Structures are given as C-alpha cells and as structure tokens.
PDB file of C-alpha atoms in Angstrom:
ATOM      1  CA  MET A 272      88.175  50.086 102.832  1.00 81.00           C
ATOM      2  CA  LEU A 273      85.187  51.740 104.190  1.00 84.00           C
ATOM      3  CA  ALA A 274      85.523  50.594 107.344  1.00 86.00           C
ATOM      4  CA  THR A 275      89.291  51.680 107.139  1.00 85.00           C
ATOM      5  CA  ILE A 276      88.655  54.728 105.498  1.00 85.00           C
ATOM      6  CA  MET A 277      86.349  55.795 108.043  1.00 86.00           C
ATOM      7  CA  GLN A 278      88.451  55.184 110.906  1.00 86.00           C
ATOM      8  CA  ALA A 279      91.329  56.942 109.295  1.00 84.00           C
ATOM      9  CA  LEU A 280      89.172  60.270 108.205  1.00 85.00           C
ATOM     10  CA  ASP A 281      88.175  60.448 112.350  1.00 83.00           C
ATOM     11  CA  THR A 282      92.185  60.745 113.328  1.00 81.00           C
ATOM     12  CA  THR A 283      91.954  64.220 111.862  1.00 85.00           C
ATOM     13  CA  ILE A 284      88.024  64.946 111.305  1.00 88.00           C
ATOM     14  CA  ALA A 285      87.664  66.427 115.088  1.00 88.00           C
ATOM     15  CA  ASN A 286      91.347  67.881 115.206  1.00 88.00           C
ATOM     16  CA  VAL A 287      89.602  71.304 113.168  1.00 89.00           C
ATOM     17  CA  ALA A 288      86.317  71.309 115.343  1.00 90.00           C
ATOM     18  CA  LEU A 289      88.121  71.849 118.804  1.00 90.00           C
ATOM     19  CA  PRO A 290      87.111  75.271 119.142  1.00 90.00           C
ATOM     20  CA  HIS A 291      83.801  75.423 117.959  1.00 91.00           C
ATOM     21  CA  MET A 292      83.034  71.897 120.732  1.00 92.00           C
ATOM     22  CA  GLN A 293      85.370  74.535 123.256  1.00 90.00           C
ATOM     23  CA  GLY A 294      82.949  76.677 123.128  1.00 89.00           C
ATOM     24  CA  SER A 295      79.840  74.917 122.613  1.00 89.00           C
ATOM     25  CA  LEU A 296      80.859  72.768 125.606  1.00 90.00           C
ATOM     26  CA  GLN A 297      82.040  75.229 127.878  1.00 90.00           C
ATOM     27  CA  SER A 298      85.078  73.785 128.058  1.00 91.00           C
ATOM     28  CA  SER A 299      89.527  75.161 128.647  1.00 91.00           C
ATOM     29  CA  GLN A 300      91.928  74.468 125.857  1.00 89.00           C
ATOM     30  CA  ASP A 301      93.016  71.645 128.062  1.00 89.00           C
ATOM     31  CA  GLN A 302      90.199  69.604 128.629  1.00 91.00           C
ATOM     32  CA  ILE A 303      88.960  69.904 125.273  1.00 91.00           C
ATOM     33  CA  SER A 304      92.120  68.633 123.915  1.00 91.00           C
ATOM     34  CA  TRP A 305      90.511  65.063 125.877  1.00 93.00           C
ATOM     35  CA  VAL A 306      88.786  64.289 122.669  1.00 93.00           C
ATOM     36  CA  LEU A 307      91.446  63.946 120.899  1.00 91.00           C
ATOM     37  CA  THR A 308      93.493  62.011 123.256  1.00 93.00           C
ATOM     38  CA  SER A 309      90.884  59.743 124.644  1.00 94.00           C
ATOM     39  CA  TYR A 310      90.316  58.509 120.898  1.00 94.00           C
ATOM     40  CA  ILE A 311      93.748  57.826 120.545  1.00 93.00           C
ATOM     41  CA  VAL A 312      94.128  55.728 123.889  1.00 94.00           C
ATOM     42  CA  ALA A 313      91.736  54.205 123.459  1.00 95.00           C
ATOM     43  CA  ALA A 314      92.866  52.992 120.148  1.00 93.00           C
ATOM     44  CA  ALA A 315      96.360  52.403 120.919  1.00 93.00           C
ATOM     45  CA  ILE A 316      94.845  50.074 123.921  1.00 93.00           C
ATOM     46  CA  ALA A 317      92.263  48.165 122.429  1.00 93.00           C
ATOM     47  CA  THR A 318      94.493  47.490 118.943  1.00 92.00           C
ATOM     48  CA  LEU A 319      96.161  45.062 120.785  1.00 90.00           C
ATOM     49  CA  LEU A 320      93.327  42.727 121.547  1.00 91.00           C
ATOM     50  CA  THR A 321      91.697  42.993 117.608  1.00 91.00           C
ATOM     51  CA  GLY A 322      93.930  38.996 117.112  1.00 89.00           C
ATOM     52  CA  TRP A 323      92.924  37.606 120.276  1.00 90.00           C
ATOM     53  CA  LEU A 324      89.218  38.614 119.991  1.00 92.00           C
ATOM     54  CA  CYS A 325      89.425  37.542 116.117  1.00 90.00           C
ATOM     55  CA  GLY A 326      90.940  34.151 117.694  1.00 88.00           C
ATOM     56  CA  GLN A 327      87.952  33.460 119.962  1.00 90.00           C
ATOM     57  CA  TRP A 328      84.693  34.719 117.978  1.00 90.00           C
ATOM     58  CA  GLY A 329      85.903  34.905 113.993  1.00 90.00           C
ATOM     59  CA  ARG A 330      86.965  37.781 112.152  1.00 90.00           C
ATOM     60  CA  ARG A 331      83.646  38.116 110.772  1.00 91.00           C
ATOM     61  CA  LYS A 332      81.956  38.536 113.908  1.00 93.00           C
ATOM     62  CA  VAL A 333      84.695  40.725 115.099  1.00 94.00           C
ATOM     63  CA  PHE A 334      84.910  42.884 112.085  1.00 94.00           C
ATOM     64  CA  LEU A 335      81.240  43.900 111.901  1.00 95.00           C
ATOM     65  CA  VAL A 336      80.619  44.148 115.966  1.00 96.00           C
ATOM     66  CA  SER A 337      83.259  47.093 115.334  1.00 96.00           C
ATOM     67  CA  VAL A 338      81.984  48.606 112.393  1.00 96.00           C
ATOM     68  CA  VAL A 339      78.684  48.789 114.731  1.00 97.00           C
ATOM     69  CA  GLY A 340      80.485  50.096 117.958  1.00 97.00           C
ATOM     70  CA  PHE A 341      81.712  52.328 116.042  1.00 97.00           C
ATOM     71  CA  THR A 342      79.514  53.801 114.163  1.00 97.00           C
ATOM     72  CA  VAL A 343      77.170  53.982 117.475  1.00 97.00           C
ATOM     73  CA  ALA A 344      80.311  55.682 118.940  1.00 97.00           C
ATOM     74  CA  SER A 345      80.182  58.681 116.288  1.00 96.00           C
ATOM     75  CA  ALA A 346      76.500  58.728 116.885  1.00 97.00           C
ATOM     76  CA  LEU A 347      77.197  59.333 120.644  1.00 97.00           C
ATOM     77  CA  CYS A 348      79.830  61.380 119.909  1.00 96.00           C
ATOM     78  CA  GLY A 349      77.423  64.196 117.531  1.00 95.00           C
ATOM     79  CA  LEU A 350      74.648  63.792 120.134  1.00 96.00           C
ATOM     80  CA  ALA A 351      77.516  64.427 123.213  1.00 95.00           C
ATOM     81  CA  ASP A 352      75.796  67.937 125.812  1.00 94.00           C
ATOM     82  CA  SER A 353      78.489  67.671 127.861  1.00 94.00           C
ATOM     83  CA  LEU A 354      82.637  67.319 127.378  1.00 94.00           C
ATOM     84  CA  TRP A 355      82.868  64.098 129.382  1.00 95.00           C
ATOM     85  CA  GLN A 356      79.623  62.392 127.276  1.00 96.00           C
ATOM     86  CA  ILE A 357      81.806  63.528 124.489  1.00 96.00           C
ATOM     87  CA  VAL A 358      85.283  62.077 126.458  1.00 96.00           C
ATOM     88  CA  ALA A 359      83.558  58.769 127.136  1.00 97.00           C
ATOM     89  CA  ALA A 360      82.080  58.574 123.242  1.00 97.00           C
ATOM     90  CA  ARG A 361      85.726  58.852 121.760  1.00 95.00           C
ATOM     91  CA  LEU A 362      87.123  56.301 124.337  1.00 96.00           C
ATOM     92  CA  LEU A 363      84.300  53.834 122.706  1.00 97.00           C
ATOM     93  CA  GLN A 364      85.067  55.386 119.150  1.00 96.00           C
ATOM     94  CA  GLY A 365      88.419  54.286 119.831  1.00 95.00           C
ATOM     95  CA  VAL A 366      88.018  51.000 121.198  1.00 96.00           C
ATOM     96  CA  PHE A 367      85.559  49.737 118.419  1.00 96.00           C
ATOM     97  CA  GLY A 368      87.542  51.925 116.086  1.00 94.00           C
ATOM     98  CA  ALA A 369      90.925  50.033 116.568  1.00 94.00           C
ATOM     99  CA  ALA A 370      90.052  46.492 114.914  1.00 93.00           C
ATOM    100  CA  LEU A 371      89.250  48.076 111.557  1.00 93.00           C
ATOM    101  CA  VAL A 372      92.238  48.617 109.944  1.00 89.00           C
ATOM    102  CA  PRO A 373      94.018  45.290 110.699  1.00 91.00           C
ATOM    103  CA  LEU A 374      90.797  43.893 110.080  1.00 92.00           C
ATOM    104  CA  SER A 375      90.588  45.574 106.398  1.00 90.00           C
ATOM    105  CA  GLN A 376      93.998  44.509 105.723  1.00 88.00           C
ATOM    106  CA  ALA A 377      94.454  40.676 107.013  1.00 87.00           C
ATOM    107  CA  VAL A 378      90.597  40.350 105.072  1.00 87.00           C
ATOM    108  CA  LEU A 379      93.183  42.165 101.943  1.00 86.00           C
ATOM    109  CA  LEU A 380      95.210  39.493 102.081  1.00 85.00           C
ATOM    110  CA  ASP A 381      92.994  36.382 102.521  1.00 83.00           C
ATOM    111  CA  ILE A 382      90.480  37.449  99.461  1.00 84.00           C
ATOM    112  CA  ASN A 383      93.722  38.440  96.840  1.00 85.00           C
ATOM    113  CA  THR A 384      96.122  35.571  95.628  1.00 88.00           C
ATOM    114  CA  LYS A 385      99.793  35.676  96.147  1.00 89.00           C
ATOM    115  CA  GLU A 386     100.028  37.466  92.706  1.00 91.00           C
ATOM    116  CA  LYS A 387      97.708  39.911  93.295  1.00 90.00           C
ATOM    117  CA  VAL A 388      98.844  41.417  97.237  1.00 89.00           C
ATOM    118  CA  GLY A 389     100.897  43.588  96.151  1.00 90.00           C
ATOM    119  CA  GLN A 390      98.225  45.732  93.652  1.00 90.00           C
ATOM    120  CA  ALA A 391      95.662  45.289  96.824  1.00 87.00           C
ATOM    121  CA  MET A 392      97.700  46.583  99.123  1.00 89.00           C
ATOM    122  CA  ALA A 393      98.589  49.317  96.814  1.00 89.00           C
ATOM    123  CA  ILE A 394      95.511  50.189  96.724  1.00 85.00           C
ATOM    124  CA  TRP A 395      95.047  49.932 100.093  1.00 86.00           C
ATOM    125  CA  GLY A 396      97.118  52.251 101.105  1.00 87.00           C
ATOM    126  CA  ALA A 397      95.925  55.056  99.023  1.00 84.00           C
ATOM    127  CA  GLY A 398      92.954  54.413 100.708  1.00 79.00           C
ATOM    128  CA  ILE A 399      94.156  54.626 104.152  1.00 83.00           C
ATOM    129  CA  MET A 400      95.823  57.758 102.550  1.00 86.00           C
ATOM    130  CA  VAL A 401      92.801  60.010 101.611  1.00 82.00           C
ATOM    131  CA  GLY A 402      91.436  59.658 105.149  1.00 80.00           C
ATOM    132  CA  PRO A 403      94.230  62.221 107.078  1.00 84.00           C
ATOM    133  CA  ILE A 404      94.370  64.131 104.712  1.00 88.00           C
ATOM    134  CA  LEU A 405      90.372  64.802 104.249  1.00 88.00           C
ATOM    135  CA  GLY A 406      90.257  64.623 107.548  1.00 89.00           C
ATOM    136  CA  PRO A 407      90.685  68.150 108.414  1.00 90.00           C
ATOM    137  CA  LEU A 408      88.897  69.789 104.694  1.00 91.00           C
ATOM    138  CA  LEU A 409      85.880  67.400 105.844  1.00 92.00           C
ATOM    139  CA  GLY A 410      85.925  68.672 108.996  1.00 91.00           C
ATOM    140  CA  GLY A 411      86.195  72.558 108.610  1.00 91.00           C
ATOM    141  CA  TRP A 412      83.850  72.402 105.534  1.00 94.00           C
ATOM    142  CA  LEU A 413      81.017  70.682 107.824  1.00 93.00           C
ATOM    143  CA  THR A 414      81.631  72.532 110.901  1.00 91.00           C
ATOM    144  CA  ASP A 415      81.808  76.156 109.555  1.00 92.00           C
ATOM    145  CA  ASN A 416      78.786  75.050 107.196  1.00 94.00           C
ATOM    146  CA  ALA A 417      76.699  72.504 109.514  1.00 92.00           C
ATOM    147  CA  SER A 418      77.667  71.892 113.339  1.00 92.00           C
ATOM    148  CA  TRP A 419      80.641  70.298 114.717  1.00 93.00           C
ATOM    149  CA  ARG A 420      78.449  67.880 115.421  1.00 95.00           C
ATOM    150  CA  TRP A 421      78.454  66.392 111.712  1.00 95.00           C
ATOM    151  CA  VAL A 422      82.090  65.887 111.775  1.00 94.00           C
ATOM    152  CA  PHE A 423      80.717  62.496 113.567  1.00 95.00           C
ATOM    153  CA  TYR A 424      77.072  61.956 111.704  1.00 95.00           C
ATOM    154  CA  ILE A 425      78.960  61.624 108.614  1.00 93.00           C
ATOM    155  CA  ASN A 426      80.348  58.468 109.603  1.00 93.00           C
ATOM    156  CA  LEU A 427      76.704  57.185 110.019  1.00 95.00           C
ATOM    157  CA  PRO A 428      76.332  56.644 106.131  1.00 94.00           C
ATOM    158  CA  VAL A 429      79.489  55.470 105.110  1.00 93.00           C
ATOM    159  CA  GLY A 430      79.029  52.896 108.342  1.00 94.00           C
ATOM    160  CA  VAL A 431      75.893  51.616 107.652  1.00 95.00           C
ATOM    161  CA  LEU A 432      77.462  50.529 104.065  1.00 94.00           C
ATOM    162  CA  ALA A 433      80.522  48.982 105.201  1.00 93.00           C
ATOM    163  CA  PHE A 434      78.249  46.994 107.470  1.00 95.00           C
ATOM    164  CA  TYR A 435      76.282  45.723 104.582  1.00 94.00           C
ATOM    165  CA  GLY A 436      79.388  45.304 102.111  1.00 91.00           C
ATOM    166  CA  ILE A 437      80.952  43.083 105.195  1.00 90.00           C
ATOM    167  CA  ALA A 438      77.815  41.297 106.070  1.00 91.00           C
ATOM    168  CA  ARG A 439      76.933  40.179 102.405  1.00 90.00           C
ATOM    169  CA  TYR A 440      80.684  39.508 101.424  1.00 86.00           C
ATOM    170  CA  LEU A 441      82.755  38.327 104.276  1.00 85.00           C
ATOM    171  CA  PRO A 442      82.790  34.752 104.773  1.00 81.00           C
ATOM    172  CA  GLU A 443      83.030  33.667 108.111  1.00 79.00           C
ATOM    173  CA  SER A 444      86.918  32.513 109.432  1.00 70.00           C
ATOM    174  CA  GLN A 445      87.268  29.818 111.697  1.00 62.00           C
ATOM    175  CA  ALA A 446      88.640  30.764 115.108  1.00 57.00           C
ATOM    176  CA  GLY A 447      92.180  30.330 115.939  1.00 57.00           C
ATOM    177  CA  ASP A 448      92.812  28.002 119.101  1.00 53.00           C
ATOM    178  CA  GLY A 449      94.434  31.497 121.463  1.00 53.00           C
ATOM    179  CA  ARG A 450      97.694  30.001 122.100  1.00 55.00           C
ATOM    180  CA  LEU A 451     100.924  31.653 122.351  1.00 51.00           C
ATOM    181  CA  ASP A 452     102.968  31.161 119.119  1.00 54.00           C
ATOM    182  CA  LEU A 453     106.583  33.259 118.148  1.00 56.00           C
ATOM    183  CA  PHE A 454     104.391  35.894 116.503  1.00 57.00           C
ATOM    184  CA  GLY A 455     102.197  36.849 119.728  1.00 53.00           C
ATOM    185  CA  LEU A 456      98.531  35.166 120.319  1.00 51.00           C
ATOM    186  CA  ARG A 457      97.227  32.812 116.338  1.00 53.00           C
ATOM    187  CA  GLY A 458      94.481  34.819 114.470  1.00 53.00           C
ATOM    188  CA  CYS A 459      91.459  33.106 112.887  1.00 53.00           C
ATOM    189  CA  ARG A 460      91.689  31.274 109.509  1.00 51.00           C
ATOM    190  CA  ARG A 461      89.917  31.659 106.556  1.00 51.00           C
ATOM    191  CA  ARG A 462      87.224  28.717 106.107  1.00 47.00           C
TER     192      ARG A 462
END
C-alpha cells in the first residue's frame, strides 16, 4: 500500500510546486510543464512492460527494483539544478513508478482469499485515492514551509519503508513462461 500511495501522490504533488521550480530552474512555463509530462509519458509506456518483466524475473524482484528506482529517482528530482536534470529524473521516476500500482494490486489478489478480495480491493481503492487528494495539499505545504525539493524528498522514507515491507513479507513468485495468450503475456504465479 505504501508503494501505491507513494506513486499516486507523486502524480499530483509536483503540480503546485511548478511555479517555484520555474523560478529556481530559470525556465519558461512551457518548459517547466515537461516536469509533469515526462513523468506521465514514461509511466504510461513502462506500465506495458510490467507483466513481461514479472514473467522474466518474478514479481518480488520487479517490485523491489521498482521501489528502489522510484525512491532514487525521487532523490535525483530533489537534487536537480537544471530543467533537463529534473526532466530526466522524472522520466526515471515514471519508468520505475509504472509497476508499483499494478504489482500492488496483483499482490493483494494473491495474498487474500476469494472471499476477502472485494474487501481488500475496497481498502486498496481508498488508499489509492489518498495520494491524489493529499498531493496538492501536501505539495503546497511543503513548498511554502520548506522548498519545492521536499515534494520529492518526502518519498525517501516512504520508499525505504515500502522496500522493507516487500523484502520482508512478500514471497517470491515464479517467473511466467513469457508466451502470449488471449489476455497478453503470462505474468507471474505465486509459489
């Protein structure tokens, strides 16, 4: 759930910090919009690879790499000193963040019995709604009271906790066979 909230939060938290980033990074309004666009485009493209990656390396490994990559990319966003550095870091953030939501949903389906799936998905749905709702509020507060860089640094402790939880409690899944079926690439199976 932490990984999902972290990714969902990041889709909206940077929006309110854009004017501060624009001044700090000395860019125009059109240029600074790439901070948002690069993340969305990268996430949209990389989401398609999630099932295939799980089929090759297993769900747990892909989940862990995604959390680490997203967290490191968040730190790089906060450290950026130019527009092109932050756009490149946001591209990385989108690539690694793309797998977080589908993998968390797949894990919920695996760890809950058929009777509890509806309840688990309702709780997951409520959790995923928290990110976009809190994003602008938290982003505005962090930008006003600290710096625009903190809208990215806030992911660091959340990413560490998510990594620990996944590494400690998520069982490894078997790699799929990578063949296409009616619904696409066959993904991972729980061991």
